[in-house]
JSON list of C-alpha atoms in Angstrom, two decimals:
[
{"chain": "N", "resi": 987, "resn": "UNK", "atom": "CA", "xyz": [0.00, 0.00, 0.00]},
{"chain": "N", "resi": 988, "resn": "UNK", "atom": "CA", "xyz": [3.08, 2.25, 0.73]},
{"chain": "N", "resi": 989, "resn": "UNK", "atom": "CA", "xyz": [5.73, 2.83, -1.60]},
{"chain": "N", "resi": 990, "resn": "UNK", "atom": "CA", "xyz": [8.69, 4.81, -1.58]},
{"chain": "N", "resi": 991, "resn": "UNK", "atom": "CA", "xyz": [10.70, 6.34, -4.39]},
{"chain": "N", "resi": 992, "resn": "UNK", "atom": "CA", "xyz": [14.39, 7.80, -4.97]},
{"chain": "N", "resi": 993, "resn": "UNK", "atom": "CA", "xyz": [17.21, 7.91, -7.51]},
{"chain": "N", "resi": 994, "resn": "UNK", "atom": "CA", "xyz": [20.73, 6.62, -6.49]},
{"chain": "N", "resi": 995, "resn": "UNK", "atom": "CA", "xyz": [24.00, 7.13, -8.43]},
{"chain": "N", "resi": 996, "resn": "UNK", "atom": "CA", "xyz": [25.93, 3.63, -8.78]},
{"chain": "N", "resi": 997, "resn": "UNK", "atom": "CA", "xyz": [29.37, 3.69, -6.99]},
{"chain": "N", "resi": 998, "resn": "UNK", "atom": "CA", "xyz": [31.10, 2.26, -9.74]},
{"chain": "N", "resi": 999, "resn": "UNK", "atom": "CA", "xyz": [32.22, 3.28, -13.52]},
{"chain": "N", "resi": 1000, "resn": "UNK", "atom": "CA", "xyz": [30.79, 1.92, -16.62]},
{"chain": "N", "resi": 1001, "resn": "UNK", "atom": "CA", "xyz": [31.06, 2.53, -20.32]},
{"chain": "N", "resi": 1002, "resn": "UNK", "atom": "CA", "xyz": [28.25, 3.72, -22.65]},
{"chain": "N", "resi": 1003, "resn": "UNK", "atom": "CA", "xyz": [27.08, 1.24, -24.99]},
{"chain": "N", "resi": 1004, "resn": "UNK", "atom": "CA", "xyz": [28.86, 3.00, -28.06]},
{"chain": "N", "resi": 1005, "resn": "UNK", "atom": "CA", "xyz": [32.34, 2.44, -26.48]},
{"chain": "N", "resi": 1006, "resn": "UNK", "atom": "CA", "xyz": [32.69, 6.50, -26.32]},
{"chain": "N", "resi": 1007, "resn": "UNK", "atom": "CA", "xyz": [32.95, 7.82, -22.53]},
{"chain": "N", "resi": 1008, "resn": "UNK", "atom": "CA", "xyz": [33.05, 6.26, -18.84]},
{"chain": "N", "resi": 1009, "resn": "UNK", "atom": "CA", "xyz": [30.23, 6.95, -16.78]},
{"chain": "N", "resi": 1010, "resn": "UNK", "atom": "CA", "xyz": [28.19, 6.63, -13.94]},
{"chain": "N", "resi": 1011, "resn": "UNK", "atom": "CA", "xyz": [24.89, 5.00, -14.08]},
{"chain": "N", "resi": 1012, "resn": "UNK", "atom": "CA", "xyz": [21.89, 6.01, -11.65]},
{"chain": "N", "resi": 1013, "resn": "UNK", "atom": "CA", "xyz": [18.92, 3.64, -10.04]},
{"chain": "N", "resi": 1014, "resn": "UNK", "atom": "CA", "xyz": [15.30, 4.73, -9.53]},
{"chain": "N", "resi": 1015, "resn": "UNK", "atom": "CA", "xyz": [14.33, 2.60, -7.50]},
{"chain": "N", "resi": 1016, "resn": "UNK", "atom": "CA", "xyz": [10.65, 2.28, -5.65]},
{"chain": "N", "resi": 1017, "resn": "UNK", "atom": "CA", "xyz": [10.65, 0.57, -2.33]},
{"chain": "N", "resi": 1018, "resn": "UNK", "atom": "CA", "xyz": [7.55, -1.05, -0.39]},
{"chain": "N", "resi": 1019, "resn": "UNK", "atom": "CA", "xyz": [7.26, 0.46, 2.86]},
{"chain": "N", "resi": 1020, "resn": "UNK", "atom": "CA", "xyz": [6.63, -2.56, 4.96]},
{"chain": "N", "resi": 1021, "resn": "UNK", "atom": "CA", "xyz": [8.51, -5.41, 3.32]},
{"chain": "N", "resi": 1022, "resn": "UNK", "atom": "CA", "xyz": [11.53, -3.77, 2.32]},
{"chain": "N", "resi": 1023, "resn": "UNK", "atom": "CA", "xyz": [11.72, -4.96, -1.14]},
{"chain": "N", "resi": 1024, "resn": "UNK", "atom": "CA", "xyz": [12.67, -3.02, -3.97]},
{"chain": "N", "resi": 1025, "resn": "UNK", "atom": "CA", "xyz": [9.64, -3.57, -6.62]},
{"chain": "N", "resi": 1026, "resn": "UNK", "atom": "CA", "xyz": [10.41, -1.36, -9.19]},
{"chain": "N", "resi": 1027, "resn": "UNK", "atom": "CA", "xyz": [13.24, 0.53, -10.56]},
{"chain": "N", "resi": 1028, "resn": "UNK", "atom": "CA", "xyz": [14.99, 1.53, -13.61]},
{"chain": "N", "resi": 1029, "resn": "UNK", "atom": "CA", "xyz": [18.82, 2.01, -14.59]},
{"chain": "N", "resi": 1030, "resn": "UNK", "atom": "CA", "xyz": [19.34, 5.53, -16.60]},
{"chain": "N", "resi": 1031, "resn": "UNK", "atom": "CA", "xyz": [22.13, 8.02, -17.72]},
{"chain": "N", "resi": 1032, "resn": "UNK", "atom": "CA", "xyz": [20.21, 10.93, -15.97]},
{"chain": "N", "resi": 1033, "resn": "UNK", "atom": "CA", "xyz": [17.37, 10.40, -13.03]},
{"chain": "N", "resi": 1034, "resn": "UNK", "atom": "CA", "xyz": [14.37, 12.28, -14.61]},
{"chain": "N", "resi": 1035, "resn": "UNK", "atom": "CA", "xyz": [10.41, 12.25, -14.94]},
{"chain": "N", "resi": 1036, "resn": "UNK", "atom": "CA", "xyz": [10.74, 9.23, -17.60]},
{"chain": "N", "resi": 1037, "resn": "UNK", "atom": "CA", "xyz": [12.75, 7.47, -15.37]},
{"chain": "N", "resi": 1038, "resn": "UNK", "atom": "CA", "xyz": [10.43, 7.67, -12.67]},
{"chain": "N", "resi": 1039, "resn": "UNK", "atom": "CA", "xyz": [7.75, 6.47, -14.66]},
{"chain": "N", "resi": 1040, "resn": "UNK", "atom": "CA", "xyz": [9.48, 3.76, -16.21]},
{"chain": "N", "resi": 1041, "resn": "UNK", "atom": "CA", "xyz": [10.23, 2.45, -12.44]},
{"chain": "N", "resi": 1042, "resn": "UNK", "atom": "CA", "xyz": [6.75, 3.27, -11.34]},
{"chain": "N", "resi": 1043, "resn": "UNK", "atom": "CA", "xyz": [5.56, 0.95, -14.53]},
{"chain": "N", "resi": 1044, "resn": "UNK", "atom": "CA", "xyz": [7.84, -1.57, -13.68]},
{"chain": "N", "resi": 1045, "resn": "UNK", "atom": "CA", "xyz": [6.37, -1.71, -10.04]},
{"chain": "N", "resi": 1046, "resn": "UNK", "atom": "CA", "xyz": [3.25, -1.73, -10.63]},
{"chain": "N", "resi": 1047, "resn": "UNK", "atom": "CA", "xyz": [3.10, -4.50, -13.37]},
{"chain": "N", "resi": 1048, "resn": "UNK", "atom": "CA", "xyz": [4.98, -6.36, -11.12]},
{"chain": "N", "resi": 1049, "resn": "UNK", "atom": "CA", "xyz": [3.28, -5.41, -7.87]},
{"chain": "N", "resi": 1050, "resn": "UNK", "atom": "CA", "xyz": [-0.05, -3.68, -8.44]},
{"chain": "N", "resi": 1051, "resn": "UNK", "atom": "CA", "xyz": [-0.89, -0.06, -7.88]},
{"chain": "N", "resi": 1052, "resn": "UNK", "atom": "CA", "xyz": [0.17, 1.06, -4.24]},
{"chain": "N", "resi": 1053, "resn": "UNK", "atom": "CA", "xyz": [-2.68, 3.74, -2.11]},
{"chain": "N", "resi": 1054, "resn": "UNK", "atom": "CA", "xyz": [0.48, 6.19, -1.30]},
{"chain": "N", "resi": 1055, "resn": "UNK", "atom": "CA", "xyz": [3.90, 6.95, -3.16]},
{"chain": "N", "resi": 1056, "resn": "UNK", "atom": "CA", "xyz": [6.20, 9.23, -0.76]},
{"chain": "N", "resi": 1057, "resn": "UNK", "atom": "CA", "xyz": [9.31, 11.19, -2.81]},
{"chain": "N", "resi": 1058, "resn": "UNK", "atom": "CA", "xyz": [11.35, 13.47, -2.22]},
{"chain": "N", "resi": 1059, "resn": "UNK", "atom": "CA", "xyz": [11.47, 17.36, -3.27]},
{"chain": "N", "resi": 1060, "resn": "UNK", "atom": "CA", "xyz": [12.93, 16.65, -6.75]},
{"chain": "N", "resi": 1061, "resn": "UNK", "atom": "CA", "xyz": [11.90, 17.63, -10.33]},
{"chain": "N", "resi": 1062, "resn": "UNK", "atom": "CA", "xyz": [11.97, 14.13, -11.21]},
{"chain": "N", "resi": 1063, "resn": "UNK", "atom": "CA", "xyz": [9.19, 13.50, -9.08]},
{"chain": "N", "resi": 1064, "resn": "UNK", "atom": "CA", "xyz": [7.59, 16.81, -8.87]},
{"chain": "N", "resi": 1065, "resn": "UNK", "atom": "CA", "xyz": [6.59, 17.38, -12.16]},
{"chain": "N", "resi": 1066, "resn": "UNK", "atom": "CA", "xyz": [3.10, 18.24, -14.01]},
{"chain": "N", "resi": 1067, "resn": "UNK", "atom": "CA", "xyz": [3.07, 14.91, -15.36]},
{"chain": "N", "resi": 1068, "resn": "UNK", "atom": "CA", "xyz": [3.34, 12.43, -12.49]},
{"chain": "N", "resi": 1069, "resn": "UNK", "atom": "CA", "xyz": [2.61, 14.12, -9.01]},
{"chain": "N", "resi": 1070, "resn": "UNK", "atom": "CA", "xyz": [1.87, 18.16, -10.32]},
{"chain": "N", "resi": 1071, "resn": "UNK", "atom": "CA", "xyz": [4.15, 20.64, -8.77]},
{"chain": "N", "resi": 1072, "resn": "UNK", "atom": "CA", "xyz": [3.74, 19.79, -4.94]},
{"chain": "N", "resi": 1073, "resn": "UNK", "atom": "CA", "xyz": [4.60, 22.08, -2.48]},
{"chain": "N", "resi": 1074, "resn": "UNK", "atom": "CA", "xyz": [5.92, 24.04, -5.28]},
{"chain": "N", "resi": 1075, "resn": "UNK", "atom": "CA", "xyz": [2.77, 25.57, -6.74]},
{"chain": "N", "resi": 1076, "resn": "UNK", "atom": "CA", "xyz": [2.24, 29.69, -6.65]},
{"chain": "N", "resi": 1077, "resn": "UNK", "atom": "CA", "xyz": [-0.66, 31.62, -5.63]},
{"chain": "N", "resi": 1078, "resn": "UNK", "atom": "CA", "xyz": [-0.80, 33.22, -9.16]},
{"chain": "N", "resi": 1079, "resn": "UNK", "atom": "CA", "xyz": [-1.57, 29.78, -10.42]},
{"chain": "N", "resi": 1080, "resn": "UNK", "atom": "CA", "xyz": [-4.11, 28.41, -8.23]},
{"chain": "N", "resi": 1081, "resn": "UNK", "atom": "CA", "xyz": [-7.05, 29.28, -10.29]},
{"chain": "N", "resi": 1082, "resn": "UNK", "atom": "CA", "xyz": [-5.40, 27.45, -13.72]},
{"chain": "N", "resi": 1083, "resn": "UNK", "atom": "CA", "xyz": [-7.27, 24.02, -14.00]},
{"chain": "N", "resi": 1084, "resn": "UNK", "atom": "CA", "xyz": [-4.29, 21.38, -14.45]},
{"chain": "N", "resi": 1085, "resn": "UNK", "atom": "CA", "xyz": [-4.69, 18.10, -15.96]},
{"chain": "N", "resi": 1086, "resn": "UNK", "atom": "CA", "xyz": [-4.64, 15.22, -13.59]},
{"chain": "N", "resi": 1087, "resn": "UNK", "atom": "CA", "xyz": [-1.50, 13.75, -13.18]},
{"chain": "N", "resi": 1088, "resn": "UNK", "atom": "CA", "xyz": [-0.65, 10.00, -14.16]},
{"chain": "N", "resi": 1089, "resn": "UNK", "atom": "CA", "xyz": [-0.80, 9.40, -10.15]},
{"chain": "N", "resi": 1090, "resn": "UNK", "atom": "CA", "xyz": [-4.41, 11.07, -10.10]},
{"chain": "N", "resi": 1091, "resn": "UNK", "atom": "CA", "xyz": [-5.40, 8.65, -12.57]},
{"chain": "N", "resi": 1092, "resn": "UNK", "atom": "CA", "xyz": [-3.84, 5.69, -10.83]},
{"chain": "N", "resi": 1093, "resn": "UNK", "atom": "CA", "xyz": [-5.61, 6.68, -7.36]},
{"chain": "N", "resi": 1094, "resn": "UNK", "atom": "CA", "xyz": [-1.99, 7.02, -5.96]},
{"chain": "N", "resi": 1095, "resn": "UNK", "atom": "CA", "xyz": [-1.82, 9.95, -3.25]},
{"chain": "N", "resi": 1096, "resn": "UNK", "atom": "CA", "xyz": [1.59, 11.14, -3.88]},
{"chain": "N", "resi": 1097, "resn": "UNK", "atom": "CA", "xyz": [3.39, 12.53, -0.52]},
{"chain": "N", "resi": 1098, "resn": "UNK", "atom": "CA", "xyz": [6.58, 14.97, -1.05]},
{"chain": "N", "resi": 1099, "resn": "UNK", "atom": "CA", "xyz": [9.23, 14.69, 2.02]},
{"chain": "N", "resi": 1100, "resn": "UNK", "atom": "CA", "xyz": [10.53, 18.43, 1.76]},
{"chain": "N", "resi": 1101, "resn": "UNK", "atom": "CA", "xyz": [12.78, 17.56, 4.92]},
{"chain": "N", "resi": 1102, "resn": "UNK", "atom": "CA", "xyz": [14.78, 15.16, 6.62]},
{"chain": "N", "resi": 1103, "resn": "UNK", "atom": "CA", "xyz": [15.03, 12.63, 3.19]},
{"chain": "N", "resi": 1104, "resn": "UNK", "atom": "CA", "xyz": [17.67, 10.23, 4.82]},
{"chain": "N", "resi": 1105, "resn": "UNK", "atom": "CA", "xyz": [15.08, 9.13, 7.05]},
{"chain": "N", "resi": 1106, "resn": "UNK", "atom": "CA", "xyz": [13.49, 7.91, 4.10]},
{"chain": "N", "resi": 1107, "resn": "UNK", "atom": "CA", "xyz": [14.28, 3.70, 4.01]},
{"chain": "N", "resi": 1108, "resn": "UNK", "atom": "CA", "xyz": [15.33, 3.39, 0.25]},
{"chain": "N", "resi": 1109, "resn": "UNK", "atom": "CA", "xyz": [17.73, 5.08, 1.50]},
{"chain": "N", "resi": 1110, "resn": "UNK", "atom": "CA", "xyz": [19.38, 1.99, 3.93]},
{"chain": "N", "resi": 1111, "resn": "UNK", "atom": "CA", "xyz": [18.33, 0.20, 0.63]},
{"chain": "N", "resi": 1112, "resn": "UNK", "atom": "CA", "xyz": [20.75, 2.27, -1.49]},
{"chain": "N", "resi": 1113, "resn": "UNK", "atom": "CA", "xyz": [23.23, 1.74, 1.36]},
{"chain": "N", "resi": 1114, "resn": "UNK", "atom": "CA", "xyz": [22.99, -2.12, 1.25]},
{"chain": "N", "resi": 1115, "resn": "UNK", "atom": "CA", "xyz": [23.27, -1.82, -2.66]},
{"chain": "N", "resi": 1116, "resn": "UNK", "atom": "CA", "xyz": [26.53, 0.23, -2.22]},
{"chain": "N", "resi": 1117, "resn": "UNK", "atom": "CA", "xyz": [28.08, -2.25, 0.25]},
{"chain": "N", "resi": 1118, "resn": "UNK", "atom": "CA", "xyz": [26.79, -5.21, -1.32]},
{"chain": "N", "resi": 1119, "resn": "UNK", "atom": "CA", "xyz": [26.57, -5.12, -5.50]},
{"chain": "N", "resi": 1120, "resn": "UNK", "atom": "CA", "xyz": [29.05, -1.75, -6.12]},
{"chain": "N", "resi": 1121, "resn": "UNK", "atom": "CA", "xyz": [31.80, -3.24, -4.18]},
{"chain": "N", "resi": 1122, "resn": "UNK", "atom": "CA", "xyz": [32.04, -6.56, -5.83]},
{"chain": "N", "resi": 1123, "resn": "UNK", "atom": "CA", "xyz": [32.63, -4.18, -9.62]},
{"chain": "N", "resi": 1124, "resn": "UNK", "atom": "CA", "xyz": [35.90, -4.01, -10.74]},
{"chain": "N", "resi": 1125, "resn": "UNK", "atom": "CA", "xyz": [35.49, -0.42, -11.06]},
{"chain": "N", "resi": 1126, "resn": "UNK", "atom": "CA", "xyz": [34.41, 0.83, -7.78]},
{"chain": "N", "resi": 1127, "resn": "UNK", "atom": "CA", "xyz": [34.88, 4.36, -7.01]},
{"chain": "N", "resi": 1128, "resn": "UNK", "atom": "CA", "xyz": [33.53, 4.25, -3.06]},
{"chain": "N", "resi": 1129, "resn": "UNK", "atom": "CA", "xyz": [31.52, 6.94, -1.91]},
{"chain": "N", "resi": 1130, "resn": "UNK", "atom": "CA", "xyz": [34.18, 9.43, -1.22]},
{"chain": "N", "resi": 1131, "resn": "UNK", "atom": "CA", "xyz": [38.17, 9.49, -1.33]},
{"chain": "N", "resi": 1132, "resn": "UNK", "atom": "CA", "xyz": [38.91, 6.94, 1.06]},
{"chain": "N", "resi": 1133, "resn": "UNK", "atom": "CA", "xyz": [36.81, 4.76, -0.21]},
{"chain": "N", "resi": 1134, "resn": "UNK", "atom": "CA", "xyz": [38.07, 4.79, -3.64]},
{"chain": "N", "resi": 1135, "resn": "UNK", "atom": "CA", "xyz": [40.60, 1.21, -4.40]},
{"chain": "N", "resi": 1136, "resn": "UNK", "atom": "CA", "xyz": [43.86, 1.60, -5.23]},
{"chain": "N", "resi": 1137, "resn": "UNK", "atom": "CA", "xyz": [43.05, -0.28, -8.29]},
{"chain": "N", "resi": 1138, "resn": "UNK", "atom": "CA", "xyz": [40.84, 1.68, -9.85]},
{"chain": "N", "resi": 1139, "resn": "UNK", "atom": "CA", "xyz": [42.78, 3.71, -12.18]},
{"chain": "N", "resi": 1140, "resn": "UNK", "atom": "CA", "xyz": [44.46, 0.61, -13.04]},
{"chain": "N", "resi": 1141, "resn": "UNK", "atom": "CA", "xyz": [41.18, -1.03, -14.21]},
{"chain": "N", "resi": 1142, "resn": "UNK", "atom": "CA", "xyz": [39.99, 2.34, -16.28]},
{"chain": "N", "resi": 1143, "resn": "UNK", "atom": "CA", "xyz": [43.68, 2.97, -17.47]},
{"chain": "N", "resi": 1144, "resn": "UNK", "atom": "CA", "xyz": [43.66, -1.05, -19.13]},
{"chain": "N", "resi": 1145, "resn": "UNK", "atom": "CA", "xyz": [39.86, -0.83, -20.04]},
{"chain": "N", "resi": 1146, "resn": "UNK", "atom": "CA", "xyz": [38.30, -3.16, -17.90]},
{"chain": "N", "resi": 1147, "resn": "UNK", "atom": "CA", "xyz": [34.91, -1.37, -17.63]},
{"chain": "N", "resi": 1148, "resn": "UNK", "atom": "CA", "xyz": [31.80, -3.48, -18.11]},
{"chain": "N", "resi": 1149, "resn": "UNK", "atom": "CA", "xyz": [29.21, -1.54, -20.88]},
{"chain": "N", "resi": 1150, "resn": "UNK", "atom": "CA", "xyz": [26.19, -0.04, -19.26]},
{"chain": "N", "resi": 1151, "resn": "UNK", "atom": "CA", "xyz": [23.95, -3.34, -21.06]},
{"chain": "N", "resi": 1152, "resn": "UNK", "atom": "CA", "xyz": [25.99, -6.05, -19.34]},
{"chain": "N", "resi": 1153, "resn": "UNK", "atom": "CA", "xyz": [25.10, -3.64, -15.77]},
{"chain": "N", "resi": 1154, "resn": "UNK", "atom": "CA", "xyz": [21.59, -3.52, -16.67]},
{"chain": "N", "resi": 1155, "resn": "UNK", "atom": "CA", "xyz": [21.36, -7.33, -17.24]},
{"chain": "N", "resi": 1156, "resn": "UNK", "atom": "CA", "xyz": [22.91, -8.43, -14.15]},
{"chain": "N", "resi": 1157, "resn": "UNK", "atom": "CA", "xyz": [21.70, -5.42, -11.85]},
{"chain": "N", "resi": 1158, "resn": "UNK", "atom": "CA", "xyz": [18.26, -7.06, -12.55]},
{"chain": "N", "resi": 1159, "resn": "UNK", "atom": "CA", "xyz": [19.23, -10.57, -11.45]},
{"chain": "N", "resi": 1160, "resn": "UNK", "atom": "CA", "xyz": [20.94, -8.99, -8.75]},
{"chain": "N", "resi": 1161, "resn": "UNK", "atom": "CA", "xyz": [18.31, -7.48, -7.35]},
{"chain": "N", "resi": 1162, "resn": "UNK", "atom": "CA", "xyz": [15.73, -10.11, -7.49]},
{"chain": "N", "resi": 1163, "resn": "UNK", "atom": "CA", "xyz": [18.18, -13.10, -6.85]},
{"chain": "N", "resi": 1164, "resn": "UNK", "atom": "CA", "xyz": [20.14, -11.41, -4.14]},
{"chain": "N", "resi": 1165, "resn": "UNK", "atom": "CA", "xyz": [18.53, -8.31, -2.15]},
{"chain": "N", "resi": 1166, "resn": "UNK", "atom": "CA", "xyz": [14.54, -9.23, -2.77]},
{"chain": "N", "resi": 1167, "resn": "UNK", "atom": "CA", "xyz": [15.51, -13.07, -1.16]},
{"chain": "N", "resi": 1168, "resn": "UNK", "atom": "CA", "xyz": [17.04, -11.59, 1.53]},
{"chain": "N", "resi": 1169, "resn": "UNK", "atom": "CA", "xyz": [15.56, -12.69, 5.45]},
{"chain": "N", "resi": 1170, "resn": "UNK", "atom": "CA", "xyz": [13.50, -10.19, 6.17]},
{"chain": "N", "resi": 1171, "resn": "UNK", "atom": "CA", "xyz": [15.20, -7.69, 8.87]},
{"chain": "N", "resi": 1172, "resn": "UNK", "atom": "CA", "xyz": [12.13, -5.60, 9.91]},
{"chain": "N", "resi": 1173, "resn": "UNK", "atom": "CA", "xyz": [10.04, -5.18, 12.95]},
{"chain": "N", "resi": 1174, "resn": "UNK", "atom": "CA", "xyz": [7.23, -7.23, 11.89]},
{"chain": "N", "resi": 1175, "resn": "UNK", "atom": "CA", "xyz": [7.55, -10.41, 13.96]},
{"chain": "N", "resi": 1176, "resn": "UNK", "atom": "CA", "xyz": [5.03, -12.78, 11.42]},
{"chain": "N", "resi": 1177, "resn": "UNK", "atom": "CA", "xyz": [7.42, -11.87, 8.62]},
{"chain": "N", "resi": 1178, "resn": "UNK", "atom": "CA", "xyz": [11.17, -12.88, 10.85]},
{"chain": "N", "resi": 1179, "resn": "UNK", "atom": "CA", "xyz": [13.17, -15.79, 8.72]},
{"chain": "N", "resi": 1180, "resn": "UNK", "atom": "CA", "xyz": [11.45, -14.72, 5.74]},
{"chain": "N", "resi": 1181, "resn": "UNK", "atom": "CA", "xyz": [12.08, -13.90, 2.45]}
]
């Protein structure tokens, strides 16, 4: 009933598909609330409106259509299109009819976190993905300078940097095969040993 939604930027390097430039890819990922698993997301260049609805597509055909989608303050999420302009609308504007948003139509009450959005628990969920799937790449860049391996210019000086398809491929069976089977760490006691 209770969904969640953010982007994350992958800790590690890739290369486009075309061979051209090194890059970092991004997740937007959409989180139930009460289970902790991650049942929609998308892998994109640049987090943005499409890529929030391609992750909110992907959850819902695999999910259903939640009763509440919580974000955070960002143009990705706040635009005409999926939740209007939140918090964000002006006075001089309140009288223009807008069309309903793909949320409206969906039934989903979209709530924007203005503060505090490290409380939010897609964040832990991004954490786990850092520790977990970026540190087993070749080409992990860490978080910040003391994170970053030794090796790393090594492995983008020799060209050992997986293409952003190959990421894509295995981020999926990653995800599913690895962090969705995952016991079940919350506080609901029925759900302990879990899945």
């Amino acid at each position: 009933d209770v969904w969640v939604a953010d982007n994350h930027t992958f800790d590690f390097v890739t290369k486009t598909d075309d061979g051209e430039r090194n890059h970092r890819l991004y997740i937007t990922g959409i989180l139930d609330a009460k289970t902790g698993v991650l049942v929609g997301w998308n892998i994109t260049e640049n987090p943005s409106s499409h890529s929030t609805v391609l992750a909110l597509r992907h959850a819902i055909m695999r999910c259903g259509i939640p009763k509440i989608l919580y974000v955070d303050n960002g143009t990705e999420f706040l635009t005409h299109d999926i939740g209007g302009k939140g918090h964000r609308s002006r006075k001089s504007q309140e009288n223009i009819p807008n069309p309903p948003t793909i949320l409206d139509r969906l039934g989903i009450k979209m709530i924007a976190l203005v503060c505090n959005g490290r409380a939010k628990p897609i964040e832990r969920m991004f954490l786990t993905l850092k520790n977990t799937i970026s540190r087993a790449m070749a080409t992990f860049t860490g978080g910040n300078i003391i994170e970053r391996p030794e090796s790393l210019k090594y492995q983008l000086k020799h060209g050992y940097v997986p293409y952003d398809h190959e990421i894509r491929e295995k981020i999926d069976i990653l995800l599913d095969g690895q962090y969705n089977s995952s016991e079940y760490g919350g506080y609901e006691k029925q759900f302990k040993g879990m899945s």
